[in-house]
Short mmCIF file of C-alpha atoms and ligand atoms in Angstrom, two decimals:
data_model
loop_
_atom_site.label_atom_id
_atom_site.label_comp_id
_atom_site.label_asym_id
_atom_site.label_seq_id
_atom_site.Cartn_x
_atom_site.Cartn_y
_atom_site.Cartn_z
CA MET L 1 14.47 -1.77 -4.47
CA LYS L 2 14.31 1.72 -3.22
CA LEU L 3 11.64 4.13 -4.58
CA TYR L 4 12.54 7.71 -4.41
CA PHE L 5 9.32 9.59 -4.33
CA ALA L 6 7.68 12.76 -3.46
CA PRO L 7 3.92 12.89 -2.21
CA MET L 8 1.14 13.91 -4.84
CA THR L 9 3.63 13.50 -7.58
CA CYS L 10 3.83 11.08 -10.54
CA SER L 11 6.02 8.91 -8.28
CA LEU L 12 2.74 7.46 -7.07
CA SER L 13 2.41 5.50 -10.13
CA PRO L 14 5.39 3.34 -9.65
CA HIS L 15 4.54 3.02 -5.99
CA ILE L 16 1.13 1.77 -6.74
CA VAL L 17 2.51 -0.72 -9.29
CA LEU L 18 4.98 -2.00 -6.70
CA ARG L 19 1.97 -2.68 -4.46
CA GLU L 20 -0.17 -4.30 -7.19
CA LEU L 21 2.72 -6.73 -7.82
CA GLY L 22 3.53 -7.54 -4.29
CA LEU L 23 7.27 -6.66 -4.70
CA PRO L 24 9.37 -5.81 -1.79
CA PHE L 25 10.65 -2.16 -1.73
CA GLU L 26 11.65 0.74 0.42
CA LEU L 27 10.06 4.11 0.31
CA VAL L 28 12.58 7.14 0.40
CA ARG L 29 11.10 10.73 0.49
CA VAL L 30 12.38 13.50 -1.31
CA ASN L 31 11.80 17.04 -0.96
CA ASN L 32 11.60 18.45 -4.25
CA GLN L 33 12.48 21.87 -3.64
CA SER L 34 15.55 21.43 -1.31
CA LYS L 35 16.47 18.03 -3.04
CA ARG L 36 17.25 16.27 0.25
CA THR L 37 16.39 12.74 0.80
CA ALA L 38 14.96 11.01 4.04
CA ASP L 39 18.18 9.01 4.16
CA GLY L 40 20.20 11.90 4.35
CA ARG L 41 21.33 12.40 0.53
CA ASP L 42 21.55 15.16 -2.00
CA PHE L 43 19.01 13.47 -4.43
CA ARG L 44 20.69 14.79 -7.35
CA GLU L 45 23.63 12.40 -6.77
CA ILE L 46 20.91 9.70 -7.37
CA ASN L 47 19.13 11.34 -10.16
CA PRO L 48 21.01 13.87 -11.66
CA LYS L 49 17.88 15.02 -13.37
CA GLY L 50 16.80 16.03 -9.87
CA TYR L 51 13.10 14.58 -10.26
CA VAL L 52 11.21 11.79 -9.01
CA ALA L 53 10.50 9.08 -9.62
CA ALA L 54 13.77 7.23 -9.14
CA LEU L 55 13.98 3.42 -8.47
CA VAL L 56 17.33 2.11 -7.21
CA LEU L 57 17.75 -1.55 -8.11
CA GLU L 58 19.56 -4.15 -5.93
CA ASN L 59 22.60 -4.17 -8.19
CA GLY L 60 22.81 -0.19 -7.76
CA GLU L 61 21.46 0.59 -11.03
CA VAL L 62 19.10 3.74 -11.12
CA LEU L 63 16.06 3.78 -13.26
CA THR L 64 14.23 7.01 -13.99
CA GLU L 65 11.31 8.11 -16.22
CA GLY L 66 7.74 6.96 -15.14
CA PRO L 67 6.94 4.93 -18.26
CA ALA L 68 10.36 3.05 -18.17
CA ILE L 69 9.99 2.34 -14.45
CA LEU L 70 6.51 1.24 -14.95
CA GLN L 71 7.29 -1.36 -17.66
CA PHE L 72 10.46 -2.48 -15.95
CA LEU L 73 8.38 -3.42 -12.82
CA ALA L 74 5.83 -5.22 -14.41
CA ASP L 75 8.41 -7.16 -16.25
CA GLN L 76 9.72 -8.31 -12.76
CA VAL L 77 6.83 -10.52 -12.40
CA PRO L 78 6.19 -12.73 -15.67
CA GLY L 79 2.62 -13.58 -16.64
CA ASN L 80 1.10 -10.68 -14.41
CA SER L 81 -1.97 -8.79 -15.91
CA LEU L 82 -0.47 -5.13 -15.34
CA ALA L 83 1.30 -5.01 -18.88
CA PRO L 84 1.30 -7.38 -21.71
CA ALA L 85 4.55 -9.40 -22.68
CA ASN L 86 7.42 -7.50 -24.43
CA GLY L 87 7.40 -7.72 -28.16
CA THR L 88 3.67 -8.29 -28.43
CA TRP L 89 1.31 -5.89 -30.39
CA GLN L 90 -0.68 -5.31 -27.14
CA ARG L 91 2.63 -4.08 -25.27
CA THR L 92 3.02 -1.68 -28.32
CA ARG L 93 -0.50 -0.66 -27.57
CA LEU L 94 0.26 0.12 -23.94
CA GLN L 95 3.58 2.07 -24.85
CA GLU L 96 1.04 4.24 -27.04
CA HIS L 97 -1.01 4.85 -23.87
CA LEU L 98 1.97 5.79 -21.83
CA ASN L 99 3.40 8.23 -24.17
CA PHE L 100 0.13 9.86 -24.35
CA ILE L 101 -0.07 10.14 -20.71
CA SER L 102 3.30 11.19 -20.26
CA SER L 103 3.37 13.97 -23.04
CA GLU L 104 -0.26 14.81 -23.22
CA ILE L 105 -1.49 14.82 -19.76
CA HIS L 106 1.61 14.81 -17.43
CA GLY L 107 3.91 17.10 -19.47
CA ALA L 108 0.88 19.47 -20.47
CA SER L 109 -0.11 19.84 -16.65
CA ALA L 110 3.50 21.32 -16.18
CA PRO L 111 2.36 24.99 -17.17
CA LEU L 112 -0.63 25.02 -14.97
CA PHE L 113 1.68 24.43 -11.78
CA ASN L 114 3.95 27.48 -12.93
CA THR L 115 2.89 30.37 -10.88
CA GLN L 116 4.92 32.77 -13.33
CA ILE L 117 2.77 31.96 -16.41
CA PRO L 118 -0.15 34.43 -16.40
CA PRO L 119 -3.83 32.98 -16.58
CA THR L 120 -4.43 34.26 -20.32
CA ILE L 121 -1.63 31.89 -21.41
CA LYS L 122 -2.59 29.21 -19.20
CA ALA L 123 -6.17 29.24 -20.87
CA ILE L 124 -4.36 28.10 -24.03
CA PHE L 125 -2.59 25.07 -22.09
CA ARG L 126 -5.93 24.19 -20.19
CA GLU L 127 -7.73 24.29 -23.59
CA LYS L 128 -5.51 21.97 -24.96
CA LEU L 129 -5.64 19.60 -22.03
CA PHE L 130 -9.64 19.60 -22.25
CA ASN L 131 -9.22 18.07 -25.70
CA ARG L 132 -6.94 15.34 -24.49
CA LEU L 133 -9.52 14.87 -21.55
CA ASP L 134 -12.38 14.58 -24.39
CA TYR L 135 -10.46 11.82 -25.96
CA LEU L 136 -9.76 9.66 -22.56
CA ASN L 137 -13.62 10.33 -21.66
CA HIS L 138 -14.67 9.02 -25.16
CA THR L 139 -12.03 5.94 -24.76
CA LEU L 140 -13.25 4.99 -21.09
CA ALA L 141 -16.93 5.26 -22.07
CA ASP L 142 -16.74 1.83 -23.51
CA GLN L 143 -14.11 0.04 -21.18
CA ASP L 144 -13.29 0.20 -17.43
CA TYR L 145 -9.38 0.43 -17.85
CA LEU L 146 -7.07 1.61 -20.81
CA MET L 147 -6.05 -1.89 -21.67
CA GLY L 148 -9.44 -3.30 -20.67
CA THR L 149 -8.09 -4.77 -17.33
CA PHE L 150 -6.29 -2.54 -14.84
CA GLY L 151 -2.59 -2.09 -15.67
CA VAL L 152 0.32 0.10 -15.50
CA ALA L 153 -1.15 2.97 -17.67
CA ASP L 154 -4.19 3.09 -15.27
CA ALA L 155 -1.74 3.59 -12.14
CA TYR L 156 -0.13 6.61 -14.31
CA LEU L 157 -3.09 7.96 -15.58
CA PHE L 158 -4.96 7.85 -12.16
CA THR L 159 -1.90 9.75 -10.82
CA VAL L 160 -1.95 12.57 -13.17
CA LEU L 161 -5.70 12.88 -13.02
CA THR L 162 -5.42 13.39 -9.29
CA TRP L 163 -3.59 16.89 -9.96
CA LEU L 164 -6.78 18.45 -11.92
CA PRO L 165 -8.54 19.92 -8.84
CA THR L 166 -5.45 21.88 -8.10
CA PHE L 167 -6.00 23.98 -11.53
CA ASN L 168 -9.78 24.00 -10.80
CA ILE L 169 -10.50 21.23 -13.43
CA GLU L 170 -13.56 19.33 -12.20
CA LEU L 171 -13.42 15.70 -13.62
CA ASN L 172 -17.31 15.48 -13.18
CA ASP L 173 -17.30 17.43 -16.68
CA TRP L 174 -15.97 14.21 -18.09
CA PRO L 175 -18.37 11.70 -16.50
CA ALA L 176 -16.75 8.42 -18.01
CA LEU L 177 -13.29 9.79 -16.77
CA ALA L 178 -14.77 10.65 -13.22
CA ALA L 179 -16.02 7.17 -12.98
CA TYR L 180 -12.95 5.66 -13.83
CA GLN L 181 -10.92 7.81 -11.27
CA HIS L 182 -13.35 6.59 -8.60
CA ARG L 183 -13.08 3.04 -9.84
CA VAL L 184 -9.09 3.33 -9.53
CA ALA L 185 -9.12 5.24 -6.38
CA THR L 186 -10.91 2.38 -4.35
CA ARG L 187 -8.19 -0.22 -5.30
CA THR L 188 -6.40 -1.44 -2.33
CA SER L 189 -3.01 -0.72 -3.71
CA VAL L 190 -4.27 2.84 -4.27
CA LEU L 191 -5.42 3.33 -0.88
CA SER L 192 -2.46 1.75 0.82
CA ALA L 193 0.17 3.82 -1.41
CA LEU L 194 -1.70 6.99 -0.63
CA ALA L 195 -1.81 6.01 3.25
CA ALA L 196 1.90 5.15 3.09
CA GLU L 197 3.13 8.10 1.72
CA ALA L 198 0.80 10.37 3.83
CA ALA L 199 2.51 8.61 6.85
CA THR L 200 6.11 9.45 6.08
CA GLN L 201 7.76 12.48 7.70
CA PRO L 202 8.53 15.66 5.65
CA VAL L 203 12.17 15.92 4.88
N1 LIG D 301 9.85 12.92 -17.47
C1 LIG D 301 9.86 12.46 -15.92
C2 LIG D 301 9.04 13.73 -15.34
C3 LIG D 301 9.16 13.49 -13.79
C4 LIG D 301 8.45 14.65 -13.03
O1 LIG D 301 7.83 15.52 -13.77
N2 LIG D 301 8.71 14.59 -11.71
C5 LIG D 301 8.18 15.73 -11.23
C6 LIG D 301 7.21 15.33 -10.24
S1 LIG D 301 5.73 14.86 -10.98
C7 LIG D 301 9.18 16.33 -10.18
O2 LIG D 301 9.87 15.58 -9.47
N3 LIG D 301 9.70 17.67 -10.28
C8 LIG D 301 10.80 18.41 -9.58
C9 LIG D 301 11.62 18.93 -10.42
O3 LIG D 301 11.64 18.94 -11.55
O4 LIG D 301 12.41 19.74 -10.00
C10 LIG D 301 9.00 10.98 -15.85
O5 LIG D 301 8.10 10.99 -16.68
O6 LIG D 301 9.28 10.50 -14.86
#
């Protein structure tokens, strides 16, 4: 499998999960501005949506959208602890978490990255995001991980939370969330994924 990624973006979460599962993969860096890839292609030929992450399978299929990629990867290793089995109630619960992270944290962060949006408007998006962080802080006060033990949703939540300092949002204002972020950050898979991404050459 080939994972098309850009450093410090949401593609970090499938990268972490590939390492957690011990699956063989190749990392291919994408320049998110020029859309050139480290293997010399126009990224839009691989993912016409033009954004990472994109996972290219051995049979040539291309899978996009973080929550789909994360679940696909977990399903490649039956019985692993990163995602409950398909068709179970717990799998539905996982999908609830993934959708929340995707729409309420990942999607809700997009306006904060946008330099054309004035601070007064950004304040509205920040306030909404703070409500979501309150919810997560409450949830994680009683449990170490979203599903109890570390799983694909944690790889995704950790990844999107790494962006908050960019917006001058300090996780220490949500102590359970800050402790959670530290817990995930010290995992071998996370440390090695970050190191591997940092070691790639800019495209
Ligand atoms: N809905 C997509 C969103 C992916 C996404 O937001 N990718 C960002 C990085 S986190 C990106 O590559 N943006 C570049 C662009 O849109 O041109 C998913 O969940 O995978």
